[in-house]
PDB file of C-alpha atoms in Angstrom:
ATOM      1  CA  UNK E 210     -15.408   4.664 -24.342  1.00  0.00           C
ATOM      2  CA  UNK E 211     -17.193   3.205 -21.553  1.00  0.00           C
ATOM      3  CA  UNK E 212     -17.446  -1.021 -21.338  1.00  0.00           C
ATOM      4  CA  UNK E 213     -20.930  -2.004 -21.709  1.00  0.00           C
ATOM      5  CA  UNK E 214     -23.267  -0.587 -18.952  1.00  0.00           C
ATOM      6  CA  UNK E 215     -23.081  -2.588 -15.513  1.00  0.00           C
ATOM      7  CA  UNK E 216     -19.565  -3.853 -16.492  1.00  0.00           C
ATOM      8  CA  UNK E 217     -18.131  -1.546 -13.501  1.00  0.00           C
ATOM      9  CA  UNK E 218     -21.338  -2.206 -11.655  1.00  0.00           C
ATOM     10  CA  UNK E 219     -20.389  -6.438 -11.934  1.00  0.00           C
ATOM     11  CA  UNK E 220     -16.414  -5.655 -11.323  1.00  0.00           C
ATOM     12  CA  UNK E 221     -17.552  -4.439  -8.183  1.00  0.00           C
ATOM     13  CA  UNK E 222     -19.561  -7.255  -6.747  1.00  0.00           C
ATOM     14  CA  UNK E 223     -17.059  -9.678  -7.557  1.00  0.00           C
ATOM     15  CA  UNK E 224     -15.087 -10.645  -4.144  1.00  0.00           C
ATOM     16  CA  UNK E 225     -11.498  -9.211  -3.470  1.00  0.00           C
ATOM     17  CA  UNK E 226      -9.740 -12.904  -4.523  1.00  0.00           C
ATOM     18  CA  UNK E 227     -12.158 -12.377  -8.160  1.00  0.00           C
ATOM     19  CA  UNK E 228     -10.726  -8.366  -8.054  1.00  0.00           C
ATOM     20  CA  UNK E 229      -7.557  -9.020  -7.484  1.00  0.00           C
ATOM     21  CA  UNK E 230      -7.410 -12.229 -10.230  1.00  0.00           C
ATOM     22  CA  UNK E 231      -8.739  -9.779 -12.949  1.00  0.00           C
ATOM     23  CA  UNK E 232      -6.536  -7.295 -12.244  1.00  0.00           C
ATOM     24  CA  UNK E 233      -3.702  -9.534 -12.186  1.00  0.00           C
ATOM     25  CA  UNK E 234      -4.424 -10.737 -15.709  1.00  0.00           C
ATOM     26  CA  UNK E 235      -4.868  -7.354 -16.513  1.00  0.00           C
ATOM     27  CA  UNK E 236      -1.084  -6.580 -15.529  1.00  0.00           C
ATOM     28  CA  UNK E 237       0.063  -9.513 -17.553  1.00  0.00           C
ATOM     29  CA  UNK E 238      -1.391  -8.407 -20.766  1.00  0.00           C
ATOM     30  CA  UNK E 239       0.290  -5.374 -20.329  1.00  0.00           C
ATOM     31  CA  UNK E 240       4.104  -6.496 -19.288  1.00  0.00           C
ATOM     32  CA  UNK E 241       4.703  -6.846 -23.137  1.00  0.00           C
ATOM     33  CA  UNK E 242       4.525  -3.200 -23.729  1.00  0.00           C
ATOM     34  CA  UNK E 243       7.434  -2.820 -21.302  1.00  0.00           C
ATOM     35  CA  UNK E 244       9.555  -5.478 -22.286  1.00  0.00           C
ATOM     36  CA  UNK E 245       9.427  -4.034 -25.774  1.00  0.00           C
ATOM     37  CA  UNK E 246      10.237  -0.214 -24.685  1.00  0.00           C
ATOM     38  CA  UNK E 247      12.703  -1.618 -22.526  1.00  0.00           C
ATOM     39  CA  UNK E 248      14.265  -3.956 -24.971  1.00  0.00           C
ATOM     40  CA  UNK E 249      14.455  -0.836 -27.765  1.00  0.00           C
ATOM     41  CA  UNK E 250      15.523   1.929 -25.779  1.00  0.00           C
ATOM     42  CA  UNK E 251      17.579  -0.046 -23.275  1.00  0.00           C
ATOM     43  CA  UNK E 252      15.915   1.085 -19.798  1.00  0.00           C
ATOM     44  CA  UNK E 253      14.648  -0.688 -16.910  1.00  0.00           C
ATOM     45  CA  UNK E 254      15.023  -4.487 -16.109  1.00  0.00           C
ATOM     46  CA  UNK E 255      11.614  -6.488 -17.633  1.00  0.00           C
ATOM     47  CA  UNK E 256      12.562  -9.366 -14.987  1.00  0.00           C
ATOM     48  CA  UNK E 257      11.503  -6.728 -12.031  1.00  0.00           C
ATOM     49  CA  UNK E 258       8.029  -6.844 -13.677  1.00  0.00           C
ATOM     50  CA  UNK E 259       8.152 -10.535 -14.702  1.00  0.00           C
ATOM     51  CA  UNK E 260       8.901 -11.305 -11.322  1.00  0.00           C
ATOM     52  CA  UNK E 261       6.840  -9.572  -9.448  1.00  0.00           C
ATOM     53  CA  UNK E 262       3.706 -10.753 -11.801  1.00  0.00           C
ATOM     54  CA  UNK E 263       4.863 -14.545 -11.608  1.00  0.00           C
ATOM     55  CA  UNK E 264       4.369 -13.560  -7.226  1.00  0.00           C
ATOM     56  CA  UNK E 265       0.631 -12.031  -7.440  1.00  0.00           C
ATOM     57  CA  UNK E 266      -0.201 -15.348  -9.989  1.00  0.00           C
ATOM     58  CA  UNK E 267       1.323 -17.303  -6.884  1.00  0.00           C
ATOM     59  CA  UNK E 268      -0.077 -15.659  -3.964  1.00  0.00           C
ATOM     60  CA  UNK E 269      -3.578 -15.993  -5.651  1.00  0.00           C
ATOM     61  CA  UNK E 270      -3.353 -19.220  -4.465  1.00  0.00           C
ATOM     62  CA  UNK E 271      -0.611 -19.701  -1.933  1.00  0.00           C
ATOM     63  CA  UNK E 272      -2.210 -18.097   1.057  1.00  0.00           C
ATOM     64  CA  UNK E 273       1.297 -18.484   2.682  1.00  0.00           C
ATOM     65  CA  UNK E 274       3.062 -16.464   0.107  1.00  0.00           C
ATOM     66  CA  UNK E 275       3.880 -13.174   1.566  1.00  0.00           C
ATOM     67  CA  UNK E 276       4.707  -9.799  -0.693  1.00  0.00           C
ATOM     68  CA  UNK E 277       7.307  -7.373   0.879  1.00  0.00           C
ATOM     69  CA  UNK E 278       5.413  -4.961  -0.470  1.00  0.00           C
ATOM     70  CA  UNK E 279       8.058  -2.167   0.056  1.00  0.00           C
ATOM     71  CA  UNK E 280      10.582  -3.045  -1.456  1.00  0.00           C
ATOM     72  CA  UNK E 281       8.511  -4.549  -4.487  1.00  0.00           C
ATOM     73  CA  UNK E 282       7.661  -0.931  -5.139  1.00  0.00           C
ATOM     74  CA  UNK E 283      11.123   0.337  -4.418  1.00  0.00           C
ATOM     75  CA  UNK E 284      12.216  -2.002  -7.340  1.00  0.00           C
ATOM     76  CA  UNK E 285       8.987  -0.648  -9.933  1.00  0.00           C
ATOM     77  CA  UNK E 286      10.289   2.756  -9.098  1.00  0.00           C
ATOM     78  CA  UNK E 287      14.043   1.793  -9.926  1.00  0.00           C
ATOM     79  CA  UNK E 288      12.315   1.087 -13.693  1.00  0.00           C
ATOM     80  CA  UNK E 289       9.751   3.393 -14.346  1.00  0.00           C
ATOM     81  CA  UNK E 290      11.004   5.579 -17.040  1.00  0.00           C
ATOM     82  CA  UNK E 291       9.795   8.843 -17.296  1.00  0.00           C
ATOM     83  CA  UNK E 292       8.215  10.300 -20.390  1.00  0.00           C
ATOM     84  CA  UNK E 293      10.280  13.581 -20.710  1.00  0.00           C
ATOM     85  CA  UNK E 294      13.227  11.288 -21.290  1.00  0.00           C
ATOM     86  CA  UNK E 295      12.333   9.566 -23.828  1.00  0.00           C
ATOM     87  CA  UNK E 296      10.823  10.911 -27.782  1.00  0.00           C
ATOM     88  CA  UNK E 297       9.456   7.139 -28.138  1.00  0.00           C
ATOM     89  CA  UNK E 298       6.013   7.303 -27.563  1.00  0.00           C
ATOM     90  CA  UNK E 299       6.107   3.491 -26.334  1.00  0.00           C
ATOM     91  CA  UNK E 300       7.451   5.209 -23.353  1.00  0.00           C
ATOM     92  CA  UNK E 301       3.526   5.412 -22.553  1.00  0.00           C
ATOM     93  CA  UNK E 302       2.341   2.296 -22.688  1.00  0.00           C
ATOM     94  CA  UNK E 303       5.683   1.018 -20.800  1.00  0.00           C
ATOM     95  CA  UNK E 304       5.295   3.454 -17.709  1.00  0.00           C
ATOM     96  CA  UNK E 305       1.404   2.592 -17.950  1.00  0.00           C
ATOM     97  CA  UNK E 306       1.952  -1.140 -17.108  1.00  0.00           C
ATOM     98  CA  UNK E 307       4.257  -0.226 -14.291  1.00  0.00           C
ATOM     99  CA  UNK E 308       1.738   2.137 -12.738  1.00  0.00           C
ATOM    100  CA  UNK E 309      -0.904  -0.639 -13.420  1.00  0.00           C
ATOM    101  CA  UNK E 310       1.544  -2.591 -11.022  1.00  0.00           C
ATOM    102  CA  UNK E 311       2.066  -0.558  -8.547  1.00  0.00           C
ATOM    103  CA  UNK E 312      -1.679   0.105  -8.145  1.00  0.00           C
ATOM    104  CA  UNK E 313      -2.031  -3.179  -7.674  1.00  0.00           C
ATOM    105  CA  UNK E 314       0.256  -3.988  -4.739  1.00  0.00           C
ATOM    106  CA  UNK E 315      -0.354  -0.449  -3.647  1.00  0.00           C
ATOM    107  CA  UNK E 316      -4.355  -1.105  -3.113  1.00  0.00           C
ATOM    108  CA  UNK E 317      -3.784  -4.731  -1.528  1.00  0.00           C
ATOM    109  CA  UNK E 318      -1.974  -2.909   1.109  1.00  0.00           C
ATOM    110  CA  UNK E 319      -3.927  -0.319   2.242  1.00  0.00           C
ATOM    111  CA  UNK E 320      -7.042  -3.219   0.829  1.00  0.00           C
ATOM    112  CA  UNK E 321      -8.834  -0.512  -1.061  1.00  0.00           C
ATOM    113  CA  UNK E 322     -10.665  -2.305  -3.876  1.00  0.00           C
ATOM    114  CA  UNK E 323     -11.897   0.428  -6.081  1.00  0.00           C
ATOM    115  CA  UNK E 324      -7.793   0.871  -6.572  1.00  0.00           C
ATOM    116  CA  UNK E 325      -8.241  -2.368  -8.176  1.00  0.00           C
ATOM    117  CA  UNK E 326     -10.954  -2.155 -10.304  1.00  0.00           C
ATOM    118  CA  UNK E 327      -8.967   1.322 -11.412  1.00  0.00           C
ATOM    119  CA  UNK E 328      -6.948  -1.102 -13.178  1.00  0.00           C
ATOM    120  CA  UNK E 329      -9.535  -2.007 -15.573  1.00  0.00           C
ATOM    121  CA  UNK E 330      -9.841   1.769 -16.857  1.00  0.00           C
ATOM    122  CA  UNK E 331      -5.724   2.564 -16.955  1.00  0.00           C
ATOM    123  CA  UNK E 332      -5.618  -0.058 -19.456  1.00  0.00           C
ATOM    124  CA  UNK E 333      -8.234   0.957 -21.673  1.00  0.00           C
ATOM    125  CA  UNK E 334      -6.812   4.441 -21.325  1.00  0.00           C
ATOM    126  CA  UNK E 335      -3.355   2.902 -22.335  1.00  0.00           C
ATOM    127  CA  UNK E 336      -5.328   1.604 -25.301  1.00  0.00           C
ATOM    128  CA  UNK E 337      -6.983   4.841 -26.165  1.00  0.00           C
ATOM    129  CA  UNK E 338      -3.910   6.868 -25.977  1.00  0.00           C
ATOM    130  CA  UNK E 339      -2.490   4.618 -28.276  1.00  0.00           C
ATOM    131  CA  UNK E 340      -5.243   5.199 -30.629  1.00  0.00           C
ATOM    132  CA  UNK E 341      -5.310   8.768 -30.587  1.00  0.00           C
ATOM    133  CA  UNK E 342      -1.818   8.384 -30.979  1.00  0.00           C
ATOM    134  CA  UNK E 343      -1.843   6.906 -34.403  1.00  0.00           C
ATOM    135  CA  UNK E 344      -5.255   8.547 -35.577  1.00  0.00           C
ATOM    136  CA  UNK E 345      -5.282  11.029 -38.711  1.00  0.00           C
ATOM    137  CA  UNK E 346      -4.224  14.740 -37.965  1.00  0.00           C
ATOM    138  CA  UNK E 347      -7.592  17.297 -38.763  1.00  0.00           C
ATOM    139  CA  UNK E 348     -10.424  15.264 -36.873  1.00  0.00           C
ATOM    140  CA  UNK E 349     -12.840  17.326 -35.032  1.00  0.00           C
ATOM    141  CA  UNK E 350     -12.981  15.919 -31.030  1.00  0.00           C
ATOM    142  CA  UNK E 351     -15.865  13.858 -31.833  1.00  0.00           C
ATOM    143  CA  UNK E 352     -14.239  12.550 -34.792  1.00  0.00           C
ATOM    144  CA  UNK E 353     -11.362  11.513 -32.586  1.00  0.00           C
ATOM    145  CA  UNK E 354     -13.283  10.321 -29.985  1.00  0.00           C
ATOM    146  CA  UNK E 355     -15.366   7.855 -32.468  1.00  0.00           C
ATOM    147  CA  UNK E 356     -12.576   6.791 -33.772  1.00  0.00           C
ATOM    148  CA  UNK E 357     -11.183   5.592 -31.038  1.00  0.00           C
ATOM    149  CA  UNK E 358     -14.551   4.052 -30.032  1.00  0.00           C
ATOM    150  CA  UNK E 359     -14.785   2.351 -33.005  1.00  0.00           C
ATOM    151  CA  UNK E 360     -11.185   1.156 -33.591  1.00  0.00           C
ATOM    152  CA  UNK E 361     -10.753  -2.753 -33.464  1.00  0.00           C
ATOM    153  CA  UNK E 362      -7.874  -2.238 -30.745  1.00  0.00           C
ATOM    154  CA  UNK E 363     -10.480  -0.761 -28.730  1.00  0.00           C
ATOM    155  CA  UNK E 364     -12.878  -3.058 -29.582  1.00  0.00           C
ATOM    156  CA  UNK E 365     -10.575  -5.671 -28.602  1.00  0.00           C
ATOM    157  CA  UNK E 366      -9.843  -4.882 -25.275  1.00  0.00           C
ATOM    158  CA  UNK E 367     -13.646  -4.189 -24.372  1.00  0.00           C
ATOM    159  CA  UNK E 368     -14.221  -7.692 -25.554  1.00  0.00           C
ATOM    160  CA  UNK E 369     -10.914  -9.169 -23.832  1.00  0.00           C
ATOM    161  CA  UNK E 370     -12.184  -7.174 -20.371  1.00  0.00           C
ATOM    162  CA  UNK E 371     -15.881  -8.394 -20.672  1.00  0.00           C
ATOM    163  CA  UNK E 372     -14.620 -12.300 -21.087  1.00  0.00           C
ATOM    164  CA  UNK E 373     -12.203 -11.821 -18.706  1.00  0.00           C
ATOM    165  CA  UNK E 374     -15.044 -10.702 -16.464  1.00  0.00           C
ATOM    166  CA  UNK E 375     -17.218 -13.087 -17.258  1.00  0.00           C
ATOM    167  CA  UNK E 376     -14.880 -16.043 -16.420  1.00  0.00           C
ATOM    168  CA  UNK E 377     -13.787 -14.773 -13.220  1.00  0.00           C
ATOM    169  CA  UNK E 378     -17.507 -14.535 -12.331  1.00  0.00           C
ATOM    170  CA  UNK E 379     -18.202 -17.981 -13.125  1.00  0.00           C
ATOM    171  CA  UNK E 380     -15.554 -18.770 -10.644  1.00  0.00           C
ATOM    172  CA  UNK E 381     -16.368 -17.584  -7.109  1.00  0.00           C
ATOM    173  CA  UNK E 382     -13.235 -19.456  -5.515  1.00  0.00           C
ATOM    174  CA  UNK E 383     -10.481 -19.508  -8.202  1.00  0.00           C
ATOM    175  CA  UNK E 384      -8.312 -22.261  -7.310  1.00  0.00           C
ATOM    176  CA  UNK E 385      -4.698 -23.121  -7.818  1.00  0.00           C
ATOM    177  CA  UNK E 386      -5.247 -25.008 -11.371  1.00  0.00           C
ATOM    178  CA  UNK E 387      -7.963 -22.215 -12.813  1.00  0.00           C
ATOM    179  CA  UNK E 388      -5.534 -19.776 -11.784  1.00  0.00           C
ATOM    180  CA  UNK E 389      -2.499 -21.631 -13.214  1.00  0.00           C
ATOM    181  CA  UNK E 390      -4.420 -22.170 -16.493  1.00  0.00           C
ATOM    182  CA  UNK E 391      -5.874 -18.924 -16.992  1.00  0.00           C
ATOM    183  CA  UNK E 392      -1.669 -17.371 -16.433  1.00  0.00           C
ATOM    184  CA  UNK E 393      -0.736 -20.154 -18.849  1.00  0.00           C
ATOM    185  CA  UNK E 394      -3.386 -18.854 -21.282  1.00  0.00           C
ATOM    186  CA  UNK E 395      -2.452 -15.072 -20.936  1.00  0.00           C
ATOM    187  CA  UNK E 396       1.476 -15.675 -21.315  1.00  0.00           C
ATOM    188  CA  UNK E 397       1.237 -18.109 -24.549  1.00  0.00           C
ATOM    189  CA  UNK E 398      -0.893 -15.416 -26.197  1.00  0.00           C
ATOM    190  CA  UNK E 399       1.827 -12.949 -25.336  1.00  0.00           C
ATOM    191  CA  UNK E 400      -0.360 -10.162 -26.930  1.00  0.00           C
ATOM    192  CA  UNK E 401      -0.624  -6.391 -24.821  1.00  0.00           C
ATOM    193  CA  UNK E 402      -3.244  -4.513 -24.947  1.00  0.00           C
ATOM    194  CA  UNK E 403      -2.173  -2.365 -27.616  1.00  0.00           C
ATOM    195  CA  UNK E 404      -1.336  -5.820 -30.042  1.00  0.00           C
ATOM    196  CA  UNK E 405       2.198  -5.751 -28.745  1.00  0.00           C
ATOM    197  CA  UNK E 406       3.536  -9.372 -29.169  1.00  0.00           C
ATOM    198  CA  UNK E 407       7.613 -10.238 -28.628  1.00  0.00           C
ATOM    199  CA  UNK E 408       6.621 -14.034 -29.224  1.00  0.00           C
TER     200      UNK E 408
END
């Protein structure tokens, strides 16, 4: 289920401002599949997560912008609903995009990068739970596990990762109006990673 060989390899050479963009994008693909668990089972606040995404866009830019990062992950735990709660399975996907989150401000605390790139692989594993979610009872594991390989929402988000990737590269000091632009892009799409769209 693995991106194309060297894509961790090339996620890793990119500096911690290129890291920390992708990841951020990353976390914005995924806020939909919150908003729409919270919206249907009436849990959490999706303005905790909007906010705090609408800061990391900012402070990708705004050197002077400064994240309390305590009590930004005081307010992700306030929301994160836990599975055993719930017999939605969009429970998943929701609690995946706030742990994507938290990893995030988590790792530019304590500045450990590979918690960053870590991002990456939660939300292909969001997408391949999703898959094996919704694939046909009876299939042998290496059934399953082709068909997850092979299933265009999978395919999808290796392709949306690798151009991601690719355009961060090309950019070794993102500035305000690349960074603005690429946010602008993301949110009009409005698409998760599992083809969730509230638009």
């Amino acid at each position: 289920m693995n991106v194309k060989a060297g894509f961790f390899k090339r996620l890793k050479a990119l500096s911690l401002p290129q890291k920390k963009l992708f990841a951020v994008a990353l976390c914005q693909r995924m806020l939909p599949n919150y908003q729409l668990f919270a919206e249907v089972c009436h849990f959490g606040n999706p303005a905790v997560l909007e906010t705090l995404l609408q800061l990391l866009w900012q402070s990708l830019y705004d050197n002077k912008l400064k994240l309390n990062i305590e009590l930004q992950l005081a307010k992700l735990e306030e929301n994160t609903p836990e599975p055993e709660n719930f017999d939605v399975y969009g429970v998943y996907p929701a609690l995946d995009a706030v742990v994507a989150l938290s990893s995030l401000i988590g790792a530019l605390e304590s500045k450990v990068e590979d918690d960053i790139i870590n991002i990456s692989k939660l939300s292909s594993a969001t997408v391949a739970n999703y898959i094996e979610a919704i694939a046909p009872d009876e299939m042998t594991e290496q059934q399953l596990e082709d068909f997850v390989f092979d299933h265009e929402v999978m395919q999808e988000e290796r392709q949306l990762q690798e151009s991601l990737l690719t355009i961060v590269e090309e950019q070794p000091q993102p500035d305000a109006v690349f960074i603005k632009e690429l946010r602008k892009e993301i949110v009009a799409n409005g698409v998760s990673n599992i083809g969730i769209s509230l638009n």
